[in-house]
């Protein structure tokens, strides 16, 4: 069956450290993988997109990797801050044709303590 | 831009009642999506529209759910009759085209008692 898995347990780290979140998928061949941030009581907000032919993408303190062989994406936040505390969702396009039918993981909650 | 606007933000209703959720997408966006989020199942696509036309409603759970988009600036998601298992956060989202960023609204928190 098709699955997207993110660690359901919260990730607790100290301010200044690098947070690494994992997204694994099975039985999909996405052309894109996206990461979103969701704060409590708010809608998801798009952060980064990485294409299947890209190994790594960076945006300020964020870095995403995409390994189509391992069927895994890693999301890194360097020099983490308490303001980075949120739930992070990965999403992929199962059809490889666009974002009309994104499939989301259940998210990992990140807690950054001062 | 005001972003995607949803109403109501919170609704508590009794089982069997009709629920109507409303959405105003970002002006100029051709795609509109309705998602549902629960703790157990996460964020799931219910239906999406392109240029006001429903394209794929395979995620709509039952015939009790219906969605319309009468014009480019308004969409509704209706549940009739509502059941306790429909309790969830319902998100509306829009995008300019099929390869563009999807923008989510703040959600409508529905509780059916």
PDB file of C-alpha atoms in Angstrom:
ATOM      1  CA  UNK A   1       0.000   0.000   0.000  1.00  0.00           C
ATOM      2  CA  UNK A   2       1.033   3.610  -0.455  1.00  0.00           C
ATOM      3  CA  UNK A   3       2.290   5.395   2.628  1.00  0.00           C
ATOM      4  CA  UNK A   4       4.019   8.546   3.735  1.00  0.00           C
ATOM      5  CA  UNK A   5       5.569   8.291   7.157  1.00  0.00           C
ATOM      6  CA  UNK A   6       6.862  10.969   9.458  1.00  0.00           C
ATOM      7  CA  UNK A   7       7.969  10.425  13.012  1.00  0.00           C
ATOM      8  CA  UNK A   8       4.851  10.866  15.096  1.00  0.00           C
ATOM      9  CA  UNK A   9       6.839  11.544  18.239  1.00  0.00           C
ATOM     10  CA  UNK A  10       7.775  15.126  18.957  1.00  0.00           C
ATOM     11  CA  UNK A  11      11.368  16.123  18.392  1.00  0.00           C
ATOM     12  CA  UNK A  12      12.824  18.111  21.287  1.00  0.00           C
ATOM     13  CA  UNK A  13      16.057  19.988  20.717  1.00  0.00           C
ATOM     14  CA  UNK A  14      17.964  22.833  22.247  1.00  0.00           C
ATOM     15  CA  UNK A  15      18.219  26.259  20.698  1.00  0.00           C
ATOM     16  CA  UNK A  16      21.179  26.552  18.369  1.00  0.00           C
ATOM     17  CA  UNK A  17      21.236  22.870  17.423  1.00  0.00           C
ATOM     18  CA  UNK A  18      20.283  21.435  14.060  1.00  0.00           C
ATOM     19  CA  UNK A  19      16.877  19.780  13.825  1.00  0.00           C
ATOM     20  CA  UNK A  20      16.506  16.934  11.351  1.00  0.00           C
ATOM     21  CA  UNK A  21      13.073  15.637  10.383  1.00  0.00           C
ATOM     22  CA  UNK A  22      12.442  12.573   8.256  1.00  0.00           C
ATOM     23  CA  UNK A  23       9.854  11.769   5.617  1.00  0.00           C
ATOM     24  CA  UNK A  24       9.728   8.251   4.191  1.00  0.00           C
ATOM     25  CA  UNK A  25       7.378   7.062   1.489  1.00  0.00           C
ATOM     26  CA  UNK A  26       6.526   3.739  -0.103  1.00  0.00           C
ATOM     27  CA  UNK A  27       4.923   2.838  -3.409  1.00  0.00           C
ATOM     28  CA  UNK A  28       5.014   6.371  -4.751  1.00  0.00           C
ATOM     29  CA  UNK A  29       7.179   7.836  -7.496  1.00  0.00           C
ATOM     30  CA  UNK A  30       6.802  11.564  -6.936  1.00  0.00           C
ATOM     31  CA  UNK A  31       8.310  14.180  -9.176  1.00  0.00           C
ATOM     32  CA  UNK A  32       8.191  16.689  -6.318  1.00  0.00           C
ATOM     33  CA  UNK A  33       8.324  16.670  -2.563  1.00  0.00           C
ATOM     34  CA  UNK A  34       7.281  19.623  -0.444  1.00  0.00           C
ATOM     35  CA  UNK A  35       7.644  20.668   3.163  1.00  0.00           C
ATOM     36  CA  UNK A  36       5.120  22.760   5.070  1.00  0.00           C
ATOM     37  CA  UNK A  37       5.049  24.339   8.488  1.00  0.00           C
ATOM     38  CA  UNK A  38       1.874  24.321  10.575  1.00  0.00           C
ATOM     39  CA  UNK A  39       1.422  26.300  13.755  1.00  0.00           C
ATOM     40  CA  UNK A  40      -1.328  25.392  16.251  1.00  0.00           C
ATOM     41  CA  UNK A  41      -4.711  26.609  15.064  1.00  0.00           C
ATOM     42  CA  UNK A  42      -3.353  27.715  11.685  1.00  0.00           C
ATOM     43  CA  UNK A  43      -3.228  26.347   8.176  1.00  0.00           C
ATOM     44  CA  UNK A  44      -0.087  24.785   6.682  1.00  0.00           C
ATOM     45  CA  UNK A  45       2.388  27.195   5.125  1.00  0.00           C
ATOM     46  CA  UNK A  46       4.596  26.156   2.233  1.00  0.00           C
ATOM     47  CA  UNK A  47       8.327  26.207   2.941  1.00  0.00           C
ATOM     48  CA  UNK A  48      10.326  24.367   0.300  1.00  0.00           C
ATOM     49  CA  UNK A  49       9.934  22.219  -2.772  1.00  0.00           C
ATOM     50  CA  UNK A  50      12.489  19.784  -4.127  1.00  0.00           C
ATOM     51  CA  UNK A  51      12.334  18.012  -7.464  1.00  0.00           C
ATOM     52  CA  UNK A  52      13.236  14.390  -8.085  1.00  0.00           C
ATOM     53  CA  UNK A  53      16.366  15.378  -9.987  1.00  0.00           C
ATOM     54  CA  UNK A  54      17.585  17.631  -7.168  1.00  0.00           C
ATOM     55  CA  UNK A  55      19.532  16.132  -4.324  1.00  0.00           C
ATOM     56  CA  UNK A  56      19.453  19.148  -2.066  1.00  0.00           C
ATOM     57  CA  UNK A  57      17.683  22.488  -1.743  1.00  0.00           C
ATOM     58  CA  UNK A  58      18.446  25.328   0.645  1.00  0.00           C
ATOM     59  CA  UNK A  59      16.590  28.393   1.855  1.00  0.00           C
ATOM     60  CA  UNK A  60      18.161  30.454   4.596  1.00  0.00           C
ATOM     61  CA  UNK A  61      18.479  28.098   7.603  1.00  0.00           C
ATOM     62  CA  UNK A  62      16.466  25.350   5.931  1.00  0.00           C
ATOM     63  CA  UNK A  63      17.830  22.467   3.916  1.00  0.00           C
ATOM     64  CA  UNK A  64      15.945  19.642   2.247  1.00  0.00           C
ATOM     65  CA  UNK A  65      17.375  16.495   0.690  1.00  0.00           C
ATOM     66  CA  UNK A  66      15.553  14.047  -1.555  1.00  0.00           C
ATOM     67  CA  UNK A  67      16.795  10.501  -2.092  1.00  0.00           C
ATOM     68  CA  UNK A  68      14.564   8.712  -4.600  1.00  0.00           C
ATOM     69  CA  UNK A  69      16.479   5.458  -4.120  1.00  0.00           C
ATOM     70  CA  UNK A  70      15.893   5.411  -0.373  1.00  0.00           C
ATOM     71  CA  UNK A  71      12.465   7.007  -0.904  1.00  0.00           C
ATOM     72  CA  UNK A  72      13.261   9.517   1.769  1.00  0.00           C
ATOM     73  CA  UNK A  73      13.467  13.245   2.329  1.00  0.00           C
ATOM     74  CA  UNK A  74      15.290  14.907   5.195  1.00  0.00           C
ATOM     75  CA  UNK A  75      14.422  18.396   6.411  1.00  0.00           C
ATOM     76  CA  UNK A  76      17.068  20.266   8.383  1.00  0.00           C
ATOM     77  CA  UNK A  77      16.794  23.486  10.357  1.00  0.00           C
ATOM     78  CA  UNK A  78      20.206  24.797  11.343  1.00  0.00           C
ATOM     79  CA  UNK A  79      20.794  27.130  14.311  1.00  0.00           C
ATOM     80  CA  UNK A  80      17.284  26.350  15.495  1.00  0.00           C
ATOM     81  CA  UNK A  81      15.309  28.925  17.456  1.00  0.00           C
ATOM     82  CA  UNK A  82      12.273  28.642  19.754  1.00  0.00           C
ATOM     83  CA  UNK A  83      10.284  30.360  16.989  1.00  0.00           C
ATOM     84  CA  UNK A  84      10.913  27.280  14.827  1.00  0.00           C
ATOM     85  CA  UNK A  85       8.686  25.238  17.141  1.00  0.00           C
ATOM     86  CA  UNK A  86       5.805  23.955  15.019  1.00  0.00           C
ATOM     87  CA  UNK A  87       4.591  20.867  13.213  1.00  0.00           C
ATOM     88  CA  UNK A  88       6.313  20.142   9.915  1.00  0.00           C
ATOM     89  CA  UNK A  89       4.509  18.246   7.170  1.00  0.00           C
ATOM     90  CA  UNK A  90       5.937  16.659   4.077  1.00  0.00           C
ATOM     91  CA  UNK A  91       3.817  16.239   0.978  1.00  0.00           C
ATOM     92  CA  UNK A  92       4.302  14.634  -2.408  1.00  0.00           C
ATOM     93  CA  UNK A  93       2.521  14.547  -5.729  1.00  0.00           C
ATOM     94  CA  UNK A  94       1.553  10.920  -6.283  1.00  0.00           C
ATOM     95  CA  UNK A  95       0.885  11.384  -9.974  1.00  0.00           C
ATOM     96  CA  UNK A  96       4.077  13.273 -10.747  1.00  0.00           C
ATOM     97  CA  UNK A  97       2.049  15.761 -12.763  1.00  0.00           C
ATOM     98  CA  UNK A  98       1.593  18.669 -10.393  1.00  0.00           C
ATOM     99  CA  UNK A  99       0.199  19.633  -7.046  1.00  0.00           C
ATOM    100  CA  UNK A 100      -3.476  18.995  -7.620  1.00  0.00           C
ATOM    101  CA  UNK A 101      -3.593  15.876  -5.461  1.00  0.00           C
ATOM    102  CA  UNK A 102      -0.889  16.315  -2.866  1.00  0.00           C
ATOM    103  CA  UNK A 103      -0.608  13.543  -0.301  1.00  0.00           C
ATOM    104  CA  UNK A 104       0.529  14.699   3.118  1.00  0.00           C
ATOM    105  CA  UNK A 105       2.344  12.969   5.925  1.00  0.00           C
ATOM    106  CA  UNK A 106       0.877  13.302   9.407  1.00  0.00           C
ATOM    107  CA  UNK A 107       3.647  15.645  10.476  1.00  0.00           C
ATOM    108  CA  UNK A 108       6.331  15.824  13.126  1.00  0.00           C
ATOM    109  CA  UNK A 109       6.118  18.303  15.965  1.00  0.00           C
ATOM    110  CA  UNK A 110       9.340  20.170  16.659  1.00  0.00           C
ATOM    111  CA  UNK A 111       9.961  21.786  20.043  1.00  0.00           C
ATOM    112  CA  UNK A 112      12.991  24.045  20.368  1.00  0.00           C
ATOM    113  CA  UNK A 113      13.795  24.988  23.919  1.00  0.00           C
ATOM    114  CA  UNK A 114      15.826  28.062  24.876  1.00  0.00           C
TER     115      UNK A 114
ATOM    116  CA  UNK B   1      -3.623  40.088  -0.475  1.00  0.00           C
ATOM    117  CA  UNK B   2      -5.851  38.823   2.333  1.00  0.00           C
ATOM    118  CA  UNK B   3      -5.075  35.203   1.609  1.00  0.00           C
ATOM    119  CA  UNK B   4      -7.619  32.386   1.570  1.00  0.00           C
ATOM    120  CA  UNK B   5     -10.548  33.320   3.760  1.00  0.00           C
ATOM    121  CA  UNK B   6     -12.680  30.696   5.458  1.00  0.00           C
ATOM    122  CA  UNK B   7     -15.787  30.919   7.569  1.00  0.00           C
ATOM    123  CA  UNK B   8     -16.841  30.039  10.137  1.00  0.00           C
ATOM    124  CA  UNK B   9     -13.622  29.560  12.081  1.00  0.00           C
ATOM    125  CA  UNK B  10     -15.372  27.423  14.650  1.00  0.00           C
ATOM    126  CA  UNK B  11     -18.671  25.589  14.528  1.00  0.00           C
ATOM    127  CA  UNK B  12     -20.334  23.308  17.017  1.00  0.00           C
ATOM    128  CA  UNK B  13     -23.441  21.578  15.784  1.00  0.00           C
ATOM    129  CA  UNK B  14     -25.684  18.720  16.719  1.00  0.00           C
ATOM    130  CA  UNK B  15     -25.671  15.434  14.893  1.00  0.00           C
ATOM    131  CA  UNK B  16     -28.091  15.472  11.998  1.00  0.00           C
ATOM    132  CA  UNK B  17     -27.810  19.187  11.327  1.00  0.00           C
ATOM    133  CA  UNK B  18     -26.604  20.645   8.058  1.00  0.00           C
ATOM    134  CA  UNK B  19     -23.198  22.304   8.085  1.00  0.00           C
ATOM    135  CA  UNK B  20     -21.989  24.745   5.440  1.00  0.00           C
ATOM    136  CA  UNK B  21     -18.373  25.843   5.307  1.00  0.00           C
ATOM    137  CA  UNK B  22     -17.371  28.754   3.114  1.00  0.00           C
ATOM    138  CA  UNK B  23     -14.221  29.757   1.308  1.00  0.00           C
ATOM    139  CA  UNK B  24     -12.965  32.724  -0.642  1.00  0.00           C
ATOM    140  CA  UNK B  25      -9.785  31.840  -2.572  1.00  0.00           C
ATOM    141  CA  UNK B  26      -6.995  34.232  -3.426  1.00  0.00           C
ATOM    142  CA  UNK B  27      -8.012  36.398  -6.342  1.00  0.00           C
ATOM    143  CA  UNK B  28      -6.678  35.100  -9.637  1.00  0.00           C
ATOM    144  CA  UNK B  29      -6.101  31.565  -8.434  1.00  0.00           C
ATOM    145  CA  UNK B  30      -7.527  28.934 -10.754  1.00  0.00           C
ATOM    146  CA  UNK B  31      -7.368  25.972  -8.395  1.00  0.00           C
ATOM    147  CA  UNK B  32      -9.349  25.529  -5.210  1.00  0.00           C
ATOM    148  CA  UNK B  33      -8.942  22.633  -2.814  1.00  0.00           C
ATOM    149  CA  UNK B  34     -10.862  21.350   0.194  1.00  0.00           C
ATOM    150  CA  UNK B  35      -8.852  19.335   2.724  1.00  0.00           C
ATOM    151  CA  UNK B  36      -9.810  17.719   6.012  1.00  0.00           C
ATOM    152  CA  UNK B  37      -7.387  17.254   8.901  1.00  0.00           C
ATOM    153  CA  UNK B  38      -7.786  14.850  11.812  1.00  0.00           C
ATOM    154  CA  UNK B  39      -5.319  13.469  14.318  1.00  0.00           C
ATOM    155  CA  UNK B  40      -5.781   9.937  13.044  1.00  0.00           C
ATOM    156  CA  UNK B  41      -5.673  10.496   9.287  1.00  0.00           C
ATOM    157  CA  UNK B  42      -3.756  13.749   8.938  1.00  0.00           C
ATOM    158  CA  UNK B  43      -4.475  16.100   6.056  1.00  0.00           C
ATOM    159  CA  UNK B  44      -6.585  14.556   3.297  1.00  0.00           C
ATOM    160  CA  UNK B  45      -7.746  16.027   0.011  1.00  0.00           C
ATOM    161  CA  UNK B  46     -11.519  15.921  -0.346  1.00  0.00           C
ATOM    162  CA  UNK B  47     -12.106  17.644  -3.671  1.00  0.00           C
ATOM    163  CA  UNK B  48     -10.505  20.161  -5.975  1.00  0.00           C
ATOM    164  CA  UNK B  49     -11.795  22.573  -8.596  1.00  0.00           C
ATOM    165  CA  UNK B  50     -10.130  24.077 -11.636  1.00  0.00           C
ATOM    166  CA  UNK B  51     -11.722  27.221 -13.041  1.00  0.00           C
ATOM    167  CA  UNK B  52     -14.813  26.586 -10.896  1.00  0.00           C
ATOM    168  CA  UNK B  53     -15.301  23.064 -12.250  1.00  0.00           C
ATOM    169  CA  UNK B  54     -15.001  20.076  -9.883  1.00  0.00           C
ATOM    170  CA  UNK B  55     -12.195  17.917 -11.246  1.00  0.00           C
ATOM    171  CA  UNK B  56     -11.732  15.187  -8.673  1.00  0.00           C
ATOM    172  CA  UNK B  57     -14.043  14.429  -5.766  1.00  0.00           C
ATOM    173  CA  UNK B  58     -12.705  10.958  -5.048  1.00  0.00           C
ATOM    174  CA  UNK B  59     -11.703  12.044  -1.551  1.00  0.00           C
ATOM    175  CA  UNK B  60     -15.218  13.028  -0.522  1.00  0.00           C
ATOM    176  CA  UNK B  61     -16.054  10.444   2.121  1.00  0.00           C
ATOM    177  CA  UNK B  62     -19.765   9.976   1.508  1.00  0.00           C
ATOM    178  CA  UNK B  63     -22.794  11.338  -0.268  1.00  0.00           C
ATOM    179  CA  UNK B  64     -23.445  13.432   2.802  1.00  0.00           C
ATOM    180  CA  UNK B  65     -20.622  15.673   1.609  1.00  0.00           C
ATOM    181  CA  UNK B  66     -21.017  18.051  -1.304  1.00  0.00           C
ATOM    182  CA  UNK B  67     -19.012  20.984  -2.607  1.00  0.00           C
ATOM    183  CA  UNK B  68     -19.810  23.767  -5.024  1.00  0.00           C
ATOM    184  CA  UNK B  69     -17.985  26.635  -6.612  1.00  0.00           C
ATOM    185  CA  UNK B  70     -20.561  28.939  -8.199  1.00  0.00           C
ATOM    186  CA  UNK B  71     -17.947  31.536  -9.159  1.00  0.00           C
ATOM    187  CA  UNK B  72     -14.222  32.189  -9.025  1.00  0.00           C
ATOM    188  CA  UNK B  73     -14.360  33.859  -5.632  1.00  0.00           C
ATOM    189  CA  UNK B  74     -16.549  31.538  -3.598  1.00  0.00           C
ATOM    190  CA  UNK B  75     -16.866  27.891  -2.687  1.00  0.00           C
ATOM    191  CA  UNK B  76     -18.880  25.914  -0.156  1.00  0.00           C
ATOM    192  CA  UNK B  77     -18.487  22.523   1.453  1.00  0.00           C
ATOM    193  CA  UNK B  78     -21.715  21.148   2.814  1.00  0.00           C
ATOM    194  CA  UNK B  79     -22.318  18.204   5.136  1.00  0.00           C
ATOM    195  CA  UNK B  80     -25.887  16.998   5.420  1.00  0.00           C
ATOM    196  CA  UNK B  81     -26.648  15.338   7.756  1.00  0.00           C
ATOM    197  CA  UNK B  82     -23.616  15.805   9.959  1.00  0.00           C
ATOM    198  CA  UNK B  83     -22.260  13.037  12.186  1.00  0.00           C
ATOM    199  CA  UNK B  84     -19.821  13.078  15.131  1.00  0.00           C
ATOM    200  CA  UNK B  85     -17.132  11.413  12.984  1.00  0.00           C
ATOM    201  CA  UNK B  86     -17.168  14.468  10.729  1.00  0.00           C
ATOM    202  CA  UNK B  87     -15.534  16.461  13.529  1.00  0.00           C
ATOM    203  CA  UNK B  88     -12.279  17.774  12.095  1.00  0.00           C
ATOM    204  CA  UNK B  89     -10.572  20.866  10.783  1.00  0.00           C
ATOM    205  CA  UNK B  90     -11.566  21.642   7.220  1.00  0.00           C
ATOM    206  CA  UNK B  91      -9.094  23.642   5.161  1.00  0.00           C
ATOM    207  CA  UNK B  92      -9.680  25.446   1.940  1.00  0.00           C
ATOM    208  CA  UNK B  93      -6.638  26.189  -0.223  1.00  0.00           C
ATOM    209  CA  UNK B  94      -5.948  27.758  -3.577  1.00  0.00           C
ATOM    210  CA  UNK B  95      -3.165  27.972  -6.126  1.00  0.00           C
ATOM    211  CA  UNK B  96      -2.502  29.875  -9.323  1.00  0.00           C
ATOM    212  CA  UNK B  97      -1.896  26.744 -11.362  1.00  0.00           C
ATOM    213  CA  UNK B  98      -1.114  23.074 -10.924  1.00  0.00           C
ATOM    214  CA  UNK B  99       2.595  23.608 -10.359  1.00  0.00           C
ATOM    215  CA  UNK B 100       2.343  26.633  -8.146  1.00  0.00           C
ATOM    216  CA  UNK B 101       2.438  27.036  -4.403  1.00  0.00           C
ATOM    217  CA  UNK B 102      -0.727  26.060  -2.560  1.00  0.00           C
ATOM    218  CA  UNK B 103      -1.957  28.598  -0.021  1.00  0.00           C
ATOM    219  CA  UNK B 104      -4.108  27.369   2.835  1.00  0.00           C
ATOM    220  CA  UNK B 105      -6.746  29.212   4.788  1.00  0.00           C
ATOM    221  CA  UNK B 106      -6.830  29.175   8.561  1.00  0.00           C
ATOM    222  CA  UNK B 107      -9.361  26.350   8.648  1.00  0.00           C
ATOM    223  CA  UNK B 108     -12.862  25.773   9.942  1.00  0.00           C
ATOM    224  CA  UNK B 109     -12.935  23.797  13.181  1.00  0.00           C
ATOM    225  CA  UNK B 110     -16.026  21.622  13.156  1.00  0.00           C
ATOM    226  CA  UNK B 111     -17.342  19.751  16.171  1.00  0.00           C
ATOM    227  CA  UNK B 112     -20.439  17.588  15.776  1.00  0.00           C
ATOM    228  CA  UNK B 113     -21.969  16.485  19.065  1.00  0.00           C
TER     229      UNK B 113
END
